[in-house]
Coordinates of C-alpha atoms in Angstrom, one line a residue:
M1 CA -10.7 -65.8 -50.3
K2 CA -13.5 -63.2 -50.1
I3 CA -17.3 -63.6 -50.8
L4 CA -18.8 -60.6 -52.4
Y5 CA -22.6 -60.6 -51.7
S6 CA -24.7 -58.1 -53.6
A7 CA -26.6 -57.1 -50.6
L8 CA -23.7 -56.8 -48.1
L9 CA -21.2 -54.8 -50.0
V10 CA -21.0 -51.2 -48.3
G11 CA -17.5 -50.8 -47.0
L12 CA -16.4 -54.4 -47.5
F13 CA -13.5 -53.7 -50.0
A14 CA -11.7 -50.9 -48.7
V15 CA -8.2 -52.7 -48.5
G16 CA -5.9 -51.2 -45.9
A17 CA -2.7 -53.2 -46.1
F18 CA 0.2 -51.9 -48.2
A19 CA 1.9 -53.8 -50.6
S20 CA 4.4 -56.4 -49.1
G21 CA 8.0 -56.0 -50.4
P22 CA 9.4 -54.2 -53.3
S23 CA 7.8 -54.0 -56.6
F24 CA 11.3 -54.3 -58.4
H25 CA 14.0 -57.1 -58.2
P26 CA 16.4 -55.8 -55.7
D27 CA 20.1 -56.2 -55.9
V28 CA 20.3 -56.2 -52.1
T29 CA 17.9 -56.8 -49.2
F30 CA 19.1 -56.1 -45.8
A31 CA 18.6 -59.1 -43.6
G32 CA 21.4 -58.8 -41.2
S33 CA 22.2 -58.3 -37.5
S34 CA 24.8 -55.8 -37.9
T35 CA 25.2 -52.5 -39.9
K36 CA 28.3 -53.7 -41.8
G37 CA 28.4 -52.0 -45.2
W38 CA 27.0 -48.9 -43.6
H39 CA 28.6 -46.2 -41.4
S40 CA 26.9 -43.7 -39.0
F41 CA 27.4 -40.0 -39.3
G42 CA 26.0 -37.4 -36.8
E43 CA 24.4 -38.0 -33.4
A44 CA 22.4 -41.1 -33.6
R45 CA 23.1 -44.8 -32.6
W46 CA 22.3 -47.4 -35.0
T47 CA 21.9 -51.1 -34.3
A48 CA 20.4 -54.0 -36.4
D49 CA 18.6 -57.4 -35.6
K50 CA 17.4 -59.8 -37.9
G51 CA 17.0 -57.4 -40.7
T52 CA 15.5 -54.8 -38.7
I53 CA 17.6 -51.5 -38.4
T54 CA 16.9 -49.2 -35.4
G55 CA 18.1 -45.5 -35.1
T56 CA 18.0 -43.9 -31.9
P57 CA 18.7 -40.3 -32.0
G58 CA 21.5 -38.8 -29.6
S59 CA 20.1 -35.3 -29.9
E60 CA 17.3 -33.6 -31.6
T61 CA 19.5 -32.9 -34.6
G62 CA 19.9 -36.6 -35.0
G63 CA 22.2 -38.6 -37.3
W64 CA 22.4 -40.8 -40.3
L65 CA 23.2 -44.4 -41.3
V66 CA 25.0 -44.1 -44.6
L67 CA 25.4 -46.8 -47.1
D68 CA 29.2 -47.5 -48.1
D69 CA 28.1 -47.9 -51.9
S70 CA 27.0 -44.9 -54.1
F71 CA 24.4 -44.7 -56.7
Q72 CA 23.0 -42.0 -59.1
D73 CA 19.6 -43.7 -60.3
I74 CA 18.2 -46.1 -57.5
S75 CA 15.2 -48.0 -56.6
L76 CA 14.6 -48.2 -52.8
F77 CA 12.1 -49.9 -50.6
T78 CA 11.7 -49.9 -47.1
E79 CA 9.1 -50.3 -44.3
F80 CA 9.5 -48.0 -41.3
R81 CA 7.9 -47.3 -37.7
C82 CA 8.4 -44.2 -35.9
E83 CA 8.2 -44.2 -32.1
E84 CA 6.8 -41.1 -30.3
G85 CA 8.6 -37.9 -31.1
C86 CA 10.8 -39.3 -33.7
E87 CA 11.7 -37.6 -37.0
T88 CA 13.0 -39.6 -40.1
G89 CA 13.5 -39.7 -43.7
I90 CA 15.8 -40.9 -46.4
L91 CA 18.7 -39.1 -48.2
L92 CA 19.7 -39.9 -51.7
R93 CA 22.7 -39.1 -53.8
A94 CA 24.5 -37.9 -50.6
E95 CA 27.5 -36.1 -51.6
K96 CA 30.5 -35.2 -49.4
M97 CA 31.1 -31.5 -48.9
P98 CA 34.4 -29.8 -48.3
D99 CA 33.5 -28.9 -44.7
G100 CA 32.8 -32.5 -43.8
G101 CA 29.0 -32.4 -44.3
M102 CA 26.8 -33.7 -46.9
R103 CA 24.4 -32.5 -49.7
G104 CA 21.6 -34.5 -51.2
V105 CA 17.9 -35.1 -51.8
Y106 CA 15.9 -35.7 -48.6
V107 CA 12.5 -37.3 -48.6
P108 CA 10.8 -36.9 -45.1
L109 CA 8.8 -39.8 -43.8
N110 CA 6.8 -37.9 -41.2
D111 CA 4.1 -36.7 -43.6
S112 CA 2.0 -38.3 -46.2
M113 CA 3.1 -35.6 -48.7
L114 CA 6.7 -36.9 -48.7
D115 CA 7.8 -33.3 -49.7
A116 CA 11.2 -33.8 -51.0
S117 CA 13.9 -31.0 -50.5
L118 CA 17.5 -30.5 -51.4
V119 CA 19.2 -30.4 -48.0
T120 CA 22.7 -29.3 -46.8
I121 CA 23.9 -31.2 -43.7
D122 CA 26.7 -29.9 -41.6
A123 CA 29.9 -31.7 -40.2
K124 CA 27.9 -32.7 -37.3
G125 CA 25.0 -34.3 -39.1
A126 CA 22.5 -31.5 -38.6
I127 CA 20.4 -30.4 -41.5
V128 CA 21.3 -26.6 -41.8
K129 CA 19.4 -25.8 -45.0
R130 CA 16.3 -27.1 -46.9
D131 CA 15.2 -26.0 -50.4
K132 CA 11.9 -27.5 -51.3
L133 CA 11.8 -29.2 -54.7
R134 CA 8.9 -28.6 -56.9
R135 CA 6.3 -31.1 -57.8
G136 CA 6.8 -33.1 -60.8
G137 CA 7.2 -36.5 -62.4
L138 CA 4.1 -37.5 -64.1
L139 CA 4.1 -39.1 -67.5
A140 CA 7.8 -38.4 -68.3
R141 CA 10.9 -40.0 -67.3
I142 CA 12.7 -36.7 -67.4
T143 CA 10.5 -33.9 -66.0
P144 CA 10.8 -30.9 -68.1
P145 CA 10.8 -27.2 -67.0
P146 CA 7.4 -26.1 -65.8
S147 CA 5.3 -24.5 -68.5
P148 CA 3.6 -21.1 -68.0
Q149 CA 0.1 -23.0 -68.2
S150 CA 1.2 -25.3 -65.4
Q151 CA 2.5 -22.5 -63.3
A152 CA -0.8 -20.6 -63.6
G153 CA -2.8 -23.7 -62.5
G154 CA -5.0 -26.1 -64.4
G155 CA -8.4 -25.1 -63.2
P156 CA -10.8 -27.3 -61.1
R157 CA -10.8 -31.0 -61.9
P158 CA -14.0 -32.7 -62.6
Q159 CA -15.8 -34.3 -59.6
R160 CA -17.0 -37.8 -59.8
P161 CA -20.6 -38.2 -58.8
N162 CA -21.1 -39.2 -55.0
V163 CA -22.2 -42.9 -55.6
D164 CA -21.4 -45.8 -53.1
L165 CA -19.0 -47.9 -54.9
P166 CA -18.3 -51.5 -53.7
L167 CA -14.6 -50.9 -54.4
K168 CA -13.1 -48.0 -52.3
A169 CA -9.6 -46.7 -52.4
P170 CA -7.7 -47.7 -49.3
D171 CA -6.4 -45.1 -46.9
T172 CA -2.7 -44.8 -47.7
S173 CA -1.8 -41.9 -45.6
L174 CA 0.9 -42.1 -43.0
R175 CA 0.0 -44.3 -40.0
P176 CA 1.8 -42.7 -37.0
H177 CA 3.6 -45.1 -34.7
D178 CA 2.7 -48.1 -36.9
W179 CA 4.4 -49.8 -39.8
N180 CA 4.3 -48.0 -43.2
S181 CA 5.9 -48.9 -46.4
V182 CA 7.9 -46.4 -48.8
E183 CA 9.1 -47.1 -52.3
I184 CA 11.3 -44.4 -53.8
F185 CA 12.7 -44.2 -57.4
F186 CA 15.3 -41.6 -58.1
D187 CA 15.8 -41.6 -61.9
T188 CA 17.4 -38.6 -63.9
N189 CA 16.0 -35.5 -62.4
T190 CA 12.9 -37.0 -61.0
V191 CA 12.1 -38.5 -57.5
R192 CA 9.0 -40.6 -57.3
S193 CA 7.8 -41.7 -54.0
F194 CA 4.9 -44.1 -53.0
L195 CA 3.8 -44.2 -49.4
N196 CA 1.7 -47.5 -48.5
D197 CA 1.3 -48.2 -52.2
G198 CA -0.6 -44.9 -52.7
H199 CA -0.5 -42.2 -55.3
Q200 CA 2.8 -41.0 -56.5
Q201 CA 4.4 -38.0 -54.7
G202 CA 6.8 -36.6 -57.4
A203 CA 9.6 -34.0 -57.1
V204 CA 12.1 -32.4 -59.5
T205 CA 15.7 -31.5 -59.0
E206 CA 18.7 -31.0 -61.3
D207 CA 20.0 -34.0 -63.0
G208 CA 23.3 -35.2 -61.7
G209 CA 24.5 -35.9 -58.3
Y210 CA 26.1 -39.3 -57.3
G211 CA 26.4 -40.7 -53.7
P212 CA 25.0 -43.1 -51.3
I213 CA 21.6 -43.4 -49.5
A214 CA 21.4 -42.6 -45.9
L215 CA 18.6 -43.3 -43.2
Y216 CA 17.8 -40.5 -40.8
A217 CA 16.9 -40.8 -37.0
G218 CA 16.2 -37.5 -35.4
G219 CA 13.7 -35.8 -32.9
K220 CA 13.2 -37.6 -29.5
G221 CA 12.1 -41.1 -30.5
A222 CA 13.7 -44.2 -32.1
V223 CA 12.8 -45.1 -35.9
H224 CA 12.9 -48.8 -37.1
F225 CA 13.5 -49.9 -40.7
R226 CA 12.8 -53.4 -42.1
G227 CA 13.0 -55.2 -45.4
T228 CA 15.1 -52.3 -46.8
A229 CA 16.0 -53.4 -50.3
Y230 CA 17.6 -51.3 -53.2
M231 CA 18.6 -51.7 -56.8
D232 CA 20.9 -49.9 -59.2
M233 CA 18.4 -48.7 -61.8
S234 CA 21.0 -47.5 -64.1
L235 CA 22.2 -51.0 -65.0
K236 CA 19.4 -52.6 -67.1
V237 CA 18.9 -56.4 -67.6
R238 CA 17.2 -58.0 -70.5
D239 CA 15.5 -61.4 -69.9
E240 CA 16.3 -64.1 -72.2
E241 CA 13.8 -64.3 -75.1
K242 CA 11.8 -67.6 -75.1
V243 CA 8.8 -68.8 -76.9
G244 CA 6.6 -71.3 -75.3
A245 CA 6.2 -74.9 -76.3
G246 CA 3.5 -75.3 -78.9
F247 CA 4.0 -71.9 -80.4
R248 CA 5.8 -70.4 -83.3
K249 CA 6.3 -66.6 -83.3
Q250 CA 6.0 -64.4 -86.4
R251 CA 6.7 -60.6 -86.2
L252 CA 4.4 -58.7 -88.5
S253 CA 6.0 -55.2 -87.8
D254 CA 8.9 -53.8 -85.9
F255 CA 7.1 -50.5 -85.1
Y256 CA 4.7 -49.3 -82.5
Y257 CA 1.4 -48.2 -84.0
S258 CA -1.3 -49.7 -81.9
W259 CA -2.3 -51.6 -78.7
G260 CA -5.2 -53.5 -80.4
T261 CA -5.6 -56.0 -83.2
A262 CA -8.5 -57.5 -85.2
A263 CA -8.9 -60.2 -87.9
A264 CA -11.1 -60.6 -91.0
D265 CA -11.1 -61.2 -94.6
F266 CA -10.6 -57.8 -95.7
N267 CA -10.0 -58.4 -99.2
H268 CA -12.5 -61.2 -99.9
D269 CA -9.9 -63.9 -100.9
G270 CA -11.2 -66.4 -98.3
V271 CA -8.2 -65.9 -96.0
L272 CA -8.3 -64.1 -92.6
D273 CA -6.2 -60.9 -92.5
V274 CA -5.0 -59.1 -89.4
I275 CA -5.5 -55.3 -88.9
S276 CA -3.2 -53.6 -86.5
G277 CA -3.0 -49.9 -86.2
P278 CA -2.9 -48.3 -89.8
Y279 CA -2.0 -51.6 -91.5
I280 CA -3.6 -54.6 -92.8
Y281 CA -1.3 -57.6 -93.1
Y282 CA -2.6 -60.1 -95.6
G283 CA -2.9 -63.8 -95.1
P284 CA -2.0 -66.4 -95.7
D285 CA 1.8 -65.6 -95.1
Y286 CA 1.2 -62.0 -93.6
R287 CA 4.2 -60.5 -95.3
K288 CA 2.3 -58.0 -97.3
S289 CA 0.5 -55.1 -95.9
R290 CA -1.3 -52.0 -96.8
E291 CA -2.2 -48.9 -94.9
I292 CA -5.8 -47.7 -94.4
Y293 CA -4.8 -44.4 -92.7
Y294 CA -1.4 -42.5 -92.5
A295 CA 1.1 -44.8 -90.8
I296 CA 2.9 -42.7 -88.2
S297 CA 4.4 -44.8 -85.4
S298 CA 4.8 -43.6 -81.9
N299 CA 7.8 -43.4 -79.7
P300 CA 7.7 -46.4 -77.4
T301 CA 9.3 -44.8 -74.4
T302 CA 7.7 -41.4 -74.5
E303 CA 4.2 -41.7 -76.3
F304 CA 1.0 -43.6 -76.2
A305 CA -0.3 -45.2 -79.4
A306 CA -1.5 -42.1 -81.5
D307 CA -4.6 -43.3 -83.1
A308 CA -5.7 -46.9 -81.9
T309 CA -5.6 -47.8 -78.1
M310 CA -8.4 -50.5 -79.3
E311 CA -9.0 -51.7 -82.6
F312 CA -12.1 -54.0 -84.0
T313 CA -13.7 -55.1 -87.2
A314 CA -17.2 -55.6 -88.2
D315 CA -19.4 -54.8 -91.3
V316 CA -20.9 -51.7 -90.1
N317 CA -22.6 -50.4 -93.2
G318 CA -23.9 -53.9 -94.2
D319 CA -22.2 -54.1 -97.6
G320 CA -20.6 -57.4 -97.0
W321 CA -17.1 -56.1 -96.6
P322 CA -15.6 -55.8 -93.1
D323 CA -14.9 -52.3 -91.8
V324 CA -12.5 -51.1 -89.0
I325 CA -13.4 -49.5 -85.7
T326 CA -10.6 -47.7 -83.8
V327 CA -11.1 -46.4 -80.1
M328 CA -8.9 -43.9 -78.4
F329 CA -9.6 -43.1 -74.7
G330 CA -9.4 -39.6 -73.2
G331 CA -9.2 -36.3 -75.1
G332 CA -8.0 -37.9 -78.4
P333 CA -10.0 -38.8 -81.6
G334 CA -12.5 -41.1 -79.7
V335 CA -14.3 -43.5 -81.8
Q336 CA -13.3 -43.6 -85.6
L337 CA -14.9 -45.7 -88.3
Y338 CA -12.9 -46.7 -91.4
I339 CA -15.2 -47.9 -94.3
N340 CA -13.6 -50.7 -96.4
P341 CA -13.4 -49.4 -100.1
K342 CA -14.1 -53.1 -101.4
G343 CA -10.8 -53.9 -102.9
E344 CA -9.9 -50.4 -104.1
K345 CA -6.0 -49.9 -103.7
R346 CA -6.2 -46.6 -101.4
R347 CA -6.7 -45.4 -98.0
W348 CA -10.0 -45.9 -96.3
E349 CA -12.6 -43.2 -95.7
K350 CA -12.7 -42.1 -92.0
Y351 CA -15.5 -41.1 -89.9
A352 CA -15.8 -39.7 -86.3
V353 CA -18.6 -41.7 -84.8
G354 CA -18.1 -41.2 -81.1
T355 CA -16.5 -39.1 -78.3
G356 CA -16.2 -39.0 -74.6
V357 CA -14.4 -42.5 -74.3
Q358 CA -13.4 -42.8 -70.5
S359 CA -12.1 -46.4 -70.5
E360 CA -8.7 -47.7 -71.8
I361 CA -10.7 -51.0 -72.5
A362 CA -13.6 -51.5 -74.8
I363 CA -15.3 -54.6 -76.3
L364 CA -17.5 -55.5 -79.2
S365 CA -20.5 -57.8 -78.2
D366 CA -23.8 -58.3 -79.7
I367 CA -25.7 -57.1 -76.7
D368 CA -29.2 -57.0 -78.2
H369 CA -29.0 -60.2 -80.1
D370 CA -29.6 -58.5 -83.5
G371 CA -26.7 -60.2 -85.3
K372 CA -24.5 -57.0 -85.1
P373 CA -22.1 -56.1 -82.4
E374 CA -22.2 -52.9 -80.3
L375 CA -19.3 -51.2 -78.8
V376 CA -19.2 -51.5 -75.1
Y377 CA -17.1 -49.1 -72.9
S378 CA -17.3 -46.5 -70.3
G379 CA -17.9 -42.8 -71.0
D380 CA -18.6 -39.6 -69.2
G381 CA -18.8 -41.7 -65.9
H382 CA -21.3 -44.0 -67.3
V383 CA -21.1 -47.8 -68.3
R384 CA -22.6 -47.7 -71.9
Y385 CA -22.7 -49.1 -75.4
A386 CA -22.9 -47.5 -78.7
K387 CA -24.2 -48.6 -82.1
P388 CA -24.9 -47.1 -85.6
D389 CA -28.1 -46.3 -87.3
P390 CA -28.2 -49.0 -90.0
A391 CA -29.6 -46.2 -92.5
H392 CA -26.8 -43.8 -91.5
P393 CA -23.8 -45.8 -90.1
T394 CA -21.2 -43.1 -90.7
D395 CA -23.2 -40.7 -88.7
K396 CA -22.6 -40.3 -84.8
W397 CA -23.6 -43.5 -83.2
K398 CA -26.3 -43.5 -80.7
V399 CA -25.2 -44.0 -77.1
F400 CA -27.1 -46.0 -74.5
D401 CA -26.3 -45.5 -70.9
V402 CA -26.5 -48.9 -69.1
S403 CA -25.6 -47.3 -65.5
E404 CA -26.0 -44.1 -63.7
A405 CA -23.1 -41.6 -63.7
G406 CA -20.2 -42.6 -61.4
Y407 CA -20.0 -46.4 -62.2
G408 CA -17.8 -46.1 -65.2
A409 CA -14.2 -47.3 -64.7
S410 CA -11.1 -46.5 -66.7
H411 CA -9.9 -50.1 -66.6
G412 CA -12.0 -53.4 -66.9
I413 CA -15.0 -54.2 -69.0
G414 CA -16.8 -57.4 -70.1
A415 CA -20.2 -59.0 -71.3
G416 CA -21.9 -62.2 -70.8
D417 CA -24.9 -63.8 -69.3
I418 CA -24.4 -63.6 -65.6
N419 CA -27.7 -64.8 -64.4
G420 CA -28.6 -67.3 -67.0
D421 CA -31.6 -65.6 -68.5
G422 CA -30.3 -65.7 -71.9
R423 CA -29.7 -62.0 -72.3
I424 CA -26.2 -60.5 -72.2
D425 CA -25.2 -58.7 -69.1
I426 CA -22.3 -56.2 -68.7
V427 CA -19.6 -56.3 -66.0
D428 CA -17.0 -53.8 -64.9
P429 CA -14.9 -53.7 -61.6
Y430 CA -17.8 -52.2 -59.6
G431 CA -20.1 -55.2 -60.4
W432 CA -22.7 -56.2 -63.1
W433 CA -25.5 -54.8 -64.9
E434 CA -28.5 -57.0 -65.6
Q435 CA -30.2 -56.5 -69.0
P436 CA -33.8 -55.9 -68.7
A437 CA -36.2 -58.3 -70.2
A438 CA -37.9 -55.4 -72.4
G439 CA -34.6 -55.2 -74.2
A440 CA -31.0 -53.8 -74.1
D441 CA -32.3 -50.2 -75.2
S442 CA -35.1 -49.9 -72.8
G443 CA -33.4 -47.7 -70.4
K444 CA -31.0 -48.2 -67.3
W445 CA -30.2 -51.7 -66.4
K446 CA -30.5 -53.1 -62.9
Y447 CA -27.2 -52.8 -60.9
H448 CA -25.8 -55.5 -58.9
P449 CA -22.6 -54.3 -56.9
A450 CA -19.6 -56.4 -56.7
G451 CA -15.9 -55.9 -56.6
F452 CA -13.8 -57.3 -59.3
G453 CA -10.5 -55.5 -58.8
Q454 CA -8.0 -54.2 -56.4
F455 CA -6.3 -50.9 -55.7
G456 CA -2.6 -50.2 -56.1
R457 CA -0.9 -46.8 -56.4
G458 CA -4.5 -45.3 -56.6
L459 CA -5.6 -47.3 -59.7
M460 CA -7.6 -50.5 -60.0
G461 CA -9.4 -52.6 -62.7
G462 CA -8.3 -54.9 -65.4
S463 CA -8.6 -55.3 -69.1
V464 CA -11.2 -57.6 -71.1
M465 CA -13.4 -59.4 -68.4
A466 CA -14.3 -63.1 -69.3
V467 CA -17.6 -64.2 -68.4
Y468 CA -17.7 -68.2 -68.6
D469 CA -18.3 -71.4 -66.4
V470 CA -14.9 -71.9 -64.9
N471 CA -15.7 -74.9 -62.5
G472 CA -18.5 -76.5 -64.6
D473 CA -21.3 -76.1 -62.2
G474 CA -23.6 -74.4 -64.6
L475 CA -23.2 -70.8 -63.4
N476 CA -21.1 -68.3 -65.3
D477 CA -18.1 -66.9 -63.4
V478 CA -15.9 -63.9 -63.9
V479 CA -12.1 -64.2 -64.7
T480 CA -10.2 -60.8 -64.9
S481 CA -6.8 -59.0 -64.2
L482 CA -7.3 -56.8 -61.0
N483 CA -5.2 -53.8 -61.7
A484 CA -4.1 -53.1 -65.4
H485 CA -1.3 -50.9 -63.8
G486 CA -0.4 -53.1 -61.0
W487 CA -0.8 -56.6 -59.8
G488 CA -3.5 -59.2 -59.6
L489 CA -5.5 -62.0 -61.5
A490 CA -8.4 -63.8 -60.2
W491 CA -11.5 -65.7 -61.1
Y492 CA -14.8 -65.0 -59.2
E493 CA -17.1 -68.0 -58.5
Q494 CA -20.7 -67.5 -58.8
K495 CA -22.8 -68.6 -55.8
R496 CA -26.5 -68.7 -55.6
S497 CA -28.4 -68.6 -52.2
P498 CA -31.6 -70.6 -51.7
S499 CA -33.6 -67.5 -52.6
G500 CA -31.5 -67.0 -56.0
E501 CA -29.5 -64.2 -54.7
I502 CA -26.1 -64.1 -56.8
A503 CA -22.8 -63.8 -55.0
F504 CA -19.1 -64.1 -56.0
T505 CA -16.1 -65.8 -54.2
E506 CA -12.7 -64.5 -55.1
H507 CA -9.9 -67.1 -56.0
M508 CA -6.7 -65.5 -56.3
V509 CA -4.6 -66.8 -59.3
M510 CA -1.6 -64.2 -59.1
N511 CA -0.9 -61.4 -56.9
D512 CA 2.3 -59.6 -56.2
R513 CA 5.7 -61.2 -55.3
S514 CA 4.7 -61.8 -51.6
T515 CA 1.9 -64.3 -52.4
K516 CA 2.1 -67.9 -53.6
N517 CA 0.9 -67.7 -57.4
A518 CA 0.0 -70.4 -59.7
G519 CA 2.8 -72.0 -61.3
D520 CA 5.1 -69.6 -59.5
V521 CA 4.4 -67.1 -62.3
T522 CA 4.4 -63.3 -61.2
F523 CA 4.1 -60.3 -63.4
S524 CA 2.7 -56.8 -63.2
E525 CA 0.7 -54.6 -65.6
L526 CA -1.8 -57.1 -66.9
H527 CA -3.4 -54.5 -69.2
G528 CA -4.3 -56.9 -72.0
T529 CA -6.3 -59.9 -71.8
G530 CA -8.6 -62.2 -74.0
F531 CA -10.1 -65.6 -73.6
A532 CA -10.6 -68.7 -75.9
D533 CA -10.5 -72.4 -75.9
M534 CA -6.7 -72.9 -76.4
D535 CA -6.3 -76.5 -76.0
G536 CA -9.5 -77.8 -77.4
D537 CA -11.2 -79.3 -74.5
G538 CA -14.1 -77.4 -75.0
I539 CA -13.6 -74.9 -72.0
P540 CA -12.5 -71.4 -72.5
D541 CA -9.0 -70.4 -71.2
F542 CA -7.7 -66.9 -70.3
V543 CA -4.9 -65.1 -72.2
V544 CA -3.0 -62.4 -70.5
G545 CA 0.3 -60.5 -70.6
K546 CA 2.3 -57.5 -69.4
R547 CA 2.1 -54.2 -71.1
Y548 CA 5.6 -53.0 -71.0
F549 CA 6.1 -49.3 -70.2
S550 CA 2.2 -49.1 -69.5
H551 CA 2.7 -45.5 -68.3
L552 CA 5.7 -44.9 -70.6
D553 CA 9.3 -45.0 -69.6
T554 CA 8.6 -44.0 -66.0
N555 CA 8.3 -45.7 -62.6
L556 CA 4.6 -45.0 -62.2
D557 CA 3.9 -48.6 -62.4
P558 CA 5.4 -51.4 -60.3
D559 CA 8.2 -53.4 -62.1
P560 CA 7.8 -51.4 -65.3
R561 CA 11.0 -53.2 -66.8
G562 CA 9.9 -56.6 -66.0
A563 CA 10.1 -59.0 -68.8
P564 CA 7.1 -58.4 -71.2
V565 CA 5.6 -61.8 -70.8
L566 CA 2.4 -63.4 -72.6
Y567 CA 0.8 -66.4 -71.1
W568 CA -2.4 -68.6 -71.5
Y569 CA -4.1 -69.8 -68.4
K570 CA -5.6 -73.3 -68.7
T571 CA -9.0 -73.7 -67.0
V572 CA -8.6 -76.9 -65.2
R573 CA -11.7 -78.3 -63.5
N574 CA -10.5 -79.9 -60.3
P575 CA -12.8 -80.7 -57.5
K576 CA -9.9 -80.6 -55.0
A577 CA -9.0 -77.0 -55.9
P578 CA -10.7 -74.0 -54.1
G579 CA -13.9 -73.5 -56.0
G580 CA -13.6 -76.6 -58.2
A581 CA -11.2 -75.1 -60.6
E582 CA -7.8 -73.5 -61.1
L583 CA -6.0 -71.5 -63.8
V584 CA -2.7 -73.1 -64.8
P585 CA -0.2 -70.7 -66.7
H586 CA 1.4 -71.9 -69.9
L587 CA 4.1 -69.5 -71.4
I588 CA 3.6 -68.1 -75.0
D589 CA 6.4 -65.6 -75.1
T590 CA 8.8 -63.7 -72.8
H591 CA 9.3 -60.8 -75.3
S592 CA 6.2 -59.1 -76.8
G593 CA 3.7 -58.6 -74.0
V594 CA 0.3 -57.0 -74.5
G595 CA -1.3 -53.9 -75.5
S596 CA -5.0 -53.1 -74.5
D597 CA -6.2 -56.6 -75.2
V598 CA -5.1 -59.9 -76.8
L599 CA -6.7 -61.5 -79.7
P600 CA -7.1 -65.5 -79.9
V601 CA -8.3 -66.4 -83.3
D602 CA -7.8 -69.5 -85.6
L603 CA -6.2 -67.5 -88.3
N604 CA -5.4 -70.6 -90.7
H605 CA -8.4 -72.5 -89.9
D606 CA -6.4 -75.5 -88.7
G607 CA -8.5 -75.9 -85.6
A608 CA -5.9 -74.4 -83.3
M609 CA -6.3 -71.1 -81.7
D610 CA -3.5 -68.6 -82.6
V611 CA -2.7 -65.5 -80.5
I612 CA -2.2 -62.1 -82.0
T613 CA -0.8 -59.0 -79.9
S614 CA 0.3 -55.5 -80.8
T615 CA 2.7 -53.8 -78.4
R616 CA 5.4 -51.3 -77.9
F617 CA 7.8 -53.9 -79.5
G618 CA 5.6 -54.3 -82.7
T619 CA 2.8 -56.7 -83.8
F620 CA 3.2 -60.4 -83.5
I621 CA 1.2 -63.6 -84.3
Y622 CA 1.8 -66.7 -82.3
W623 CA 0.9 -69.7 -84.4
N624 CA -0.6 -72.5 -82.3
T625 CA 1.5 -75.5 -83.4
A626 CA 0.1 -78.0 -80.9
G627 CA -2.7 -79.2 -83.3
H628 CA -5.7 -78.6 -80.9
S629 CA -9.1 -78.5 -82.0
T630 CA -10.5 -75.2 -80.5
T631 CA -13.6 -73.1 -80.1
A632 CA -13.5 -69.3 -80.0
S633 CA -14.8 -67.6 -76.8
K634 CA -13.8 -64.0 -78.0
K635 CA -14.6 -62.6 -81.2

């Protein structure tokens, strides 16, 4: 538990500990006191004790502990500690050579860069040749040959303004003579290595090769390895598909068009319809659909959704018919407005109304209480919102910067009344911004630093952040995933000092596999969230799932092939629980996951909150059959 006080934040949230254990499900975790199943090669002595392997070099050229089993594509995790003067690393796809030596890809562990090389090893175990591999392995499983542009260099990267953020990236560099963790994924032609859960260090070699892994001990000091675990990555395992109790699953589409959904009565027949990507699915059976723009699906393994990372609906032009807003982060189309043609059987007119979207998450919220929602997001380094001119709604929307530059985040955004003054405030992983009494449009809002996220592999921040009273004490709390591309789900209890100062206490609900998690449920990539009263008790609950292949079919994110689950977490007010409440997981599905958000909505007006999600696997409705009376908390 940690308490986040606005006035005492500087430097408090730089987390130094690396991830505990592998992010994948290992086939084997070494826990023995002998090196059975391995054999030595070269000039080093190897021993084992209670899961710790120690290599002591017999000469500076050193030697190897070679696994008896062989692999081509492999996931490997270990923790290591080097004594003074030691040199160490890991050999992958170690092939025997005719002269009695070996050849393979070597990842050295004595430097934070983990610069991999193709090495040749002689019959005595000495490395006699090193060919450094080129860097690579970003958003592609199979790294392509370098383009002329990449060889020429990409120019200077934009610099983030120098602001004092309450969440600071931990130092994940090599810690000499201390324990470090390394996780390595060698798949096809790409080696991805992560030191102390930091940024990827990628290298590219020729595809092919087959052989064991080997640990190296060289130099003058001993090296220790513990928790060594590995998995045959070429063997794919699919979890059994299950739908949770109280839900019925309906698939609207088999194709990958979008990561966002919305619901409205688009054709004025009195029934809610669903929009996801280019298609409106018409209620009440949702078996008929019509495209509002060209329906071109994306490749689920190699592409991001082409047009709609997020999708919303509102009557933007005030004609009484709901329109559609799509949002694409980065250098794509930005914010697009599609005007409802009022029943005409054609595609809708499109208008580019915004650019510069930095965040992968946005929300619609009526920030200024004028009865019309604004689009809240991060752009150009700012926390901001945008709204149309009522007289010219299809022109570029006016942008209002809530924060100074540097506080915008790529992941995590929310809105709600934090301080109880009746005005809507905005939250992101770096804290919250208090809406001024003079009104939302009156200038920069007062910033209150707080940390609502955690770093992993260089990323942090979640999805839609919920603001509601979790424990029933009359103060609104914050519920959020902590790393959309990693681990973590928590609720932050609001505390008030006698002088009225607001602080937040973190209550972790789910972290990685090394922690005790609510309901023994653990999954990564919590990139899509929403909230609503799912069980009709009058208290909002939290809906969250895993975004499968969040960074495409790569190994950039932990456990990318874990089951694409979807859960709702019941808010239980329990005086005996830390903070007076707990979030208890209930399964919705094991085979859809989420996109950029999740939409809870009572589609058929039966008083039970249904759930809609759009993912790489298609678009789905989960009909709530439990018969609850519910109240929506996310529009």
